[in-house]
Amino acid sequence: MIAHLRALFPPFDWHRVIVEPWSADPAISLWIVLMGFFVAAACGLVGNYLLLRRMALVGDAISHSILPGLVLAFLIFRHTNIWTAFAGALGAGFATVLLIEFIHKQSRVKADAAICIAFTVLFAAGVVLMSLLETKGSFHIDAECVLYGEIAFVPLEPPVVWGGIGLGPPSVLRMGGMLVLVLVLITAFYKELLVTSFDPGLSRSLGMNTGLWHYGLMGVLALVVVSAFEAVGAILAVAMLIVPAMFAAQLSNRLPVRLGLTIIHAAVSSLLGYHLSVWLQCSTAGAMVVAGAGLFTAAWVAGLWHTAALRLRSRNS
Amino acid sequence: MSASGTDPALPLEIHDLTVAYHKKPVLYGIDLEIPAGKLVGVVGPNGAGKSTLIKAIMGLLPASSGWVKVFGKPYRESCHRVGYVPQRESVDWDFPVSVMDVVLMGRYGRLRLAQRPTRHDREIARECLEKVRMLPFANRQIGNLSGGQQQRVFLARALAQESDLYLMDEPFVGVDAATETAIITLLRELQSRGKTLIVVHHDLSSVREYFDMLVLLNMRLVAAGPTREIFTQEILQATYGGRLTILSDVAQAIGEGG
């Protein structure tokens, strides 16, 4: 039994795990770590607002509804590229949010159950459509890629060349652009997102359209998740939405600080996760989430310890 | 009643307002005019639609019929002249913001899209915190405050709105005696500066002392007018129905005031 387990974990060889990835072919390591960072940071920043609005499950729902979105986009446009994928995912994202609200309002189903019904049904519809198209031989999506992503293949993409200079793999550049977009939107509309998340009643009394901000956030969520999709898949994208934000929530009760911590968490978990995957020779995206969860656990324990220490000090004084 | 229905001096005018929750009406045919400079208590039993009335005035709940005019215009056109204090439990106090952040939200209605609060806004927010004696707490996380302190923060936020009409939903619930005194003092000061205040209130024993005008509500408008005229056993009985425990409170309240 123990021998079996030991066989799963190769010995930790400093040179093989830490030095070699950055000396043998640093570009491969760089693009993978950068992609992991972009995905976790963009998802995590949006995830902070999902947590504040108690909408963590909606992130789950949207990431699953992307599958039927991609298939439907193919049916409508008759081919697949990144733009049809964006259109399909965006449509699917809004359809999911609307379906959840419809089920919740028109029946006595509670919100959490409505979310579960909506996204499992949409995901199932996607599976049915996909297998229908596959038997006709006209369409193929790698199911493994949908579920787990293929971040390790990112460096193999033909690089984007601009003015004779290779800039990098297109999916990494796209994800980087998405992170910049999220950062710009959060910075520009910080006060609008803050007040509509904290006090929707006040926001509407001030004449703000809270529905518009809600759907705007959902739109950005759908865009970010579809960009992250090919790297980390539908399931791990949910972790990327929630884990960095939860980590930040353990350490700070100021939103700007939390957003900064989310970015730090994204960078560290991507780097740690990459080396973990080199060490264990396992799925890179999975290892990044495991590393992120490890950081969250450490922050949580540190938070508990800190509270206990404060309590002890106040009791002694 | 003004015939035109668009008297710009009138802070609030409601005509035949009916509001329904899930197709079940909770407010029927409310007709109401609130003159400027009044401190108005909205009083009625649980489920009478007091909060619903406040929310419907601001369009937070859709009206099934009727209309609301604020300073002679539809609410949306006058929203910058209205300050709102929601019920304290309506927000998550674990939210990662400081006291200062919350008070600054009162200034958001005056800022353009994507515009940050200016130094002037911060100055006003600080003054408003000073008025409710919460300035020393400006950098605290809001979850670390007592109920009374949280209510003062909400009040400071409404002050920062620098409005002419204030709508307050149960500002006296769950606060300590010191805060209650501080709040009523502040409301009177606002009134003395010509502001109009509409306050949902549930404690009948303090109604006579606090408000110079009352709106008695029980799904329908039972009565509206000067407190000394309509705060009577007869009208309260009509408002509260045959609820004995409340009626004994009423008797006591009237006895004290009498």
mmCIF file of C-alpha atoms in Angstrom, chain A residues 30-161:
data_model
loop_
_atom_site.group_PDB
_atom_site.id
_atom_site.type_symbol
_atom_site.label_atom_id
_atom_site.label_comp_id
_atom_site.label_asym_id
_atom_site.label_seq_id
_atom_site.Cartn_x
_atom_site.Cartn_y
_atom_site.Cartn_z
ATOM 1 C CA LEU A 30 7.420 31.110 -19.057
ATOM 2 C CA TRP A 31 4.342 30.814 -21.283
ATOM 3 C CA ILE A 32 2.748 28.166 -19.076
ATOM 4 C CA VAL A 33 3.329 30.102 -15.838
ATOM 5 C CA LEU A 34 2.242 33.353 -17.464
ATOM 6 C CA MET A 35 -0.945 31.748 -18.786
ATOM 7 C CA GLY A 36 -1.690 30.297 -15.347
ATOM 8 C CA PHE A 37 -1.130 33.717 -13.792
ATOM 9 C CA PHE A 38 -3.333 35.551 -16.330
ATOM 10 C CA VAL A 39 -6.148 33.026 -15.938
ATOM 11 C CA ALA A 40 -6.063 33.017 -12.129
ATOM 12 C CA ALA A 41 -5.719 36.798 -11.851
ATOM 13 C CA ALA A 42 -8.494 37.681 -14.314
ATOM 14 C CA CYS A 43 -10.835 35.028 -12.924
ATOM 15 C CA GLY A 44 -9.907 35.849 -9.332
ATOM 16 C CA LEU A 45 -10.575 39.585 -9.705
ATOM 17 C CA VAL A 46 -14.051 38.908 -11.099
ATOM 18 C CA GLY A 47 -14.452 36.223 -8.428
ATOM 19 C CA ASN A 48 -14.047 38.830 -5.673
ATOM 20 C CA TYR A 49 -17.233 40.497 -6.867
ATOM 21 C CA LEU A 50 -19.020 37.155 -7.205
ATOM 22 C CA LEU A 51 -18.187 36.420 -3.557
ATOM 23 C CA LEU A 52 -19.353 39.851 -2.414
ATOM 24 C CA ARG A 53 -22.635 39.417 -4.286
ATOM 25 C CA ARG A 54 -23.026 35.843 -2.996
ATOM 26 C CA MET A 55 -22.990 34.606 -6.545
ATOM 27 C CA ALA A 56 -20.145 32.065 -6.391
ATOM 28 C CA LEU A 57 -22.445 29.385 -7.800
ATOM 29 C CA VAL A 58 -23.339 31.560 -10.772
ATOM 30 C CA GLY A 59 -19.664 31.426 -11.808
ATOM 31 C CA ASP A 60 -19.942 27.650 -11.691
ATOM 32 C CA ALA A 61 -23.109 27.768 -13.787
ATOM 33 C CA ILE A 62 -21.674 30.049 -16.455
ATOM 34 C CA SER A 63 -18.485 28.031 -16.830
ATOM 35 C CA HIS A 64 -20.547 24.898 -17.484
ATOM 36 C CA SER A 65 -22.981 26.562 -19.877
ATOM 37 C CA ILE A 66 -20.073 27.453 -22.159
ATOM 38 C CA LEU A 67 -20.084 23.942 -23.641
ATOM 39 C CA PRO A 68 -23.585 24.255 -25.201
ATOM 40 C CA GLY A 69 -22.642 27.829 -26.141
ATOM 41 C CA LEU A 70 -19.659 26.632 -28.157
ATOM 42 C CA VAL A 71 -21.689 23.930 -29.894
ATOM 43 C CA LEU A 72 -24.554 26.299 -30.704
ATOM 44 C CA ALA A 73 -22.104 28.879 -32.031
ATOM 45 C CA PHE A 74 -20.746 26.208 -34.366
ATOM 46 C CA LEU A 75 -24.279 25.323 -35.504
ATOM 47 C CA ILE A 76 -25.067 28.976 -36.229
ATOM 48 C CA PHE A 77 -21.774 30.120 -37.801
ATOM 49 C CA ARG A 78 -20.868 26.748 -39.366
ATOM 50 C CA HIS A 79 -17.248 27.024 -38.297
ATOM 51 C CA THR A 80 -15.256 27.550 -35.099
ATOM 52 C CA ASN A 81 -12.785 30.253 -34.265
ATOM 53 C CA ILE A 82 -12.147 32.404 -31.260
ATOM 54 C CA TRP A 83 -14.828 34.965 -32.155
ATOM 55 C CA THR A 84 -17.607 32.404 -32.612
ATOM 56 C CA ALA A 85 -16.457 30.870 -29.351
ATOM 57 C CA PHE A 86 -16.719 34.283 -27.616
ATOM 58 C CA ALA A 87 -20.159 34.874 -29.115
ATOM 59 C CA GLY A 88 -21.361 31.426 -28.105
ATOM 60 C CA ALA A 89 -20.012 31.709 -24.580
ATOM 61 C CA LEU A 90 -21.407 35.190 -24.074
ATOM 62 C CA GLY A 91 -24.828 34.086 -25.330
ATOM 63 C CA ALA A 92 -24.718 31.001 -23.154
ATOM 64 C CA GLY A 93 -23.668 33.078 -20.141
ATOM 65 C CA PHE A 94 -26.617 35.440 -20.473
ATOM 66 C CA ALA A 95 -28.979 32.561 -21.249
ATOM 67 C CA THR A 96 -27.859 30.878 -18.028
ATOM 68 C CA VAL A 97 -28.387 33.988 -15.908
ATOM 69 C CA LEU A 98 -31.799 34.611 -17.458
ATOM 70 C CA LEU A 99 -32.804 30.950 -17.068
ATOM 71 C CA ILE A 100 -31.774 30.979 -13.394
ATOM 72 C CA GLU A 101 -33.836 34.114 -12.767
ATOM 73 C CA PHE A 102 -36.786 32.723 -14.710
ATOM 74 C CA ILE A 103 -36.835 29.438 -12.755
ATOM 75 C CA HIS A 104 -36.354 31.259 -9.456
ATOM 76 C CA LYS A 105 -39.121 33.802 -10.066
ATOM 77 C CA GLN A 106 -41.690 31.660 -11.859
ATOM 78 C CA SER A 107 -41.575 28.672 -9.515
ATOM 79 C CA ARG A 108 -41.056 28.059 -5.828
ATOM 80 C CA VAL A 109 -37.562 26.700 -6.494
ATOM 81 C CA LYS A 110 -34.979 28.361 -4.243
ATOM 82 C CA ALA A 111 -32.081 30.265 -5.813
ATOM 83 C CA ASP A 112 -29.381 27.625 -5.209
ATOM 84 C CA ALA A 113 -31.543 24.839 -6.638
ATOM 85 C CA ALA A 114 -32.503 27.050 -9.596
ATOM 86 C CA ILE A 115 -28.798 27.558 -10.386
ATOM 87 C CA CYS A 116 -28.124 23.818 -10.209
ATOM 88 C CA ILE A 117 -31.085 22.993 -12.462
ATOM 89 C CA ALA A 118 -30.147 25.638 -15.014
ATOM 90 C CA PHE A 119 -26.504 24.754 -15.478
ATOM 91 C CA THR A 120 -26.766 20.962 -15.329
ATOM 92 C CA VAL A 121 -29.588 21.053 -17.895
ATOM 93 C CA LEU A 122 -27.618 23.384 -20.159
ATOM 94 C CA PHE A 123 -24.471 21.292 -19.768
ATOM 95 C CA ALA A 124 -26.452 18.129 -20.568
ATOM 96 C CA ALA A 125 -27.936 19.808 -23.632
ATOM 97 C CA GLY A 126 -24.380 20.659 -24.685
ATOM 98 C CA VAL A 127 -23.280 17.047 -24.247
ATOM 99 C CA VAL A 128 -26.256 15.808 -26.295
ATOM 100 C CA LEU A 129 -25.655 18.346 -29.088
ATOM 101 C CA MET A 130 -21.952 17.621 -29.131
ATOM 102 C CA SER A 131 -22.392 13.859 -29.419
ATOM 103 C CA LEU A 132 -25.054 14.345 -32.122
ATOM 104 C CA LEU A 133 -22.666 16.438 -34.191
ATOM 105 C CA GLU A 134 -19.763 14.093 -33.572
ATOM 106 C CA THR A 135 -21.624 11.053 -34.878
ATOM 107 C CA LYS A 136 -22.317 13.066 -38.064
ATOM 108 C CA GLY A 137 -18.559 13.640 -38.191
ATOM 109 C CA SER A 138 -18.825 17.375 -38.734
ATOM 110 C CA PHE A 139 -17.649 18.652 -35.372
ATOM 111 C CA HIS A 140 -15.175 17.663 -32.751
ATOM 112 C CA ILE A 141 -14.499 19.002 -29.285
ATOM 113 C CA ASP A 142 -12.016 17.176 -27.113
ATOM 114 C CA ALA A 143 -14.064 16.364 -24.009
ATOM 115 C CA GLU A 144 -10.915 16.112 -21.928
ATOM 116 C CA CYS A 145 -9.974 19.639 -22.979
ATOM 117 C CA VAL A 146 -13.454 20.912 -22.040
ATOM 118 C CA LEU A 147 -13.133 19.470 -18.570
ATOM 119 C CA TYR A 148 -9.454 19.938 -17.710
ATOM 120 C CA GLY A 149 -7.995 22.309 -20.286
ATOM 121 C CA GLU A 150 -4.628 21.975 -21.950
ATOM 122 C CA ILE A 151 -2.382 24.616 -20.470
ATOM 123 C CA ALA A 152 0.712 22.470 -21.129
ATOM 124 C CA PHE A 153 0.040 22.775 -24.886
ATOM 125 C CA VAL A 154 -0.042 26.573 -24.794
ATOM 126 C CA PRO A 155 3.673 26.985 -25.724
ATOM 127 C CA LEU A 156 3.141 24.736 -28.773
ATOM 128 C CA GLU A 157 0.704 27.164 -30.431
ATOM 129 C CA PRO A 158 2.141 28.952 -33.448
ATOM 130 C CA PRO A 159 3.180 32.342 -32.024
ATOM 131 C CA VAL A 160 1.595 35.616 -33.018
ATOM 132 C CA VAL A 161 4.083 37.443 -35.220
#
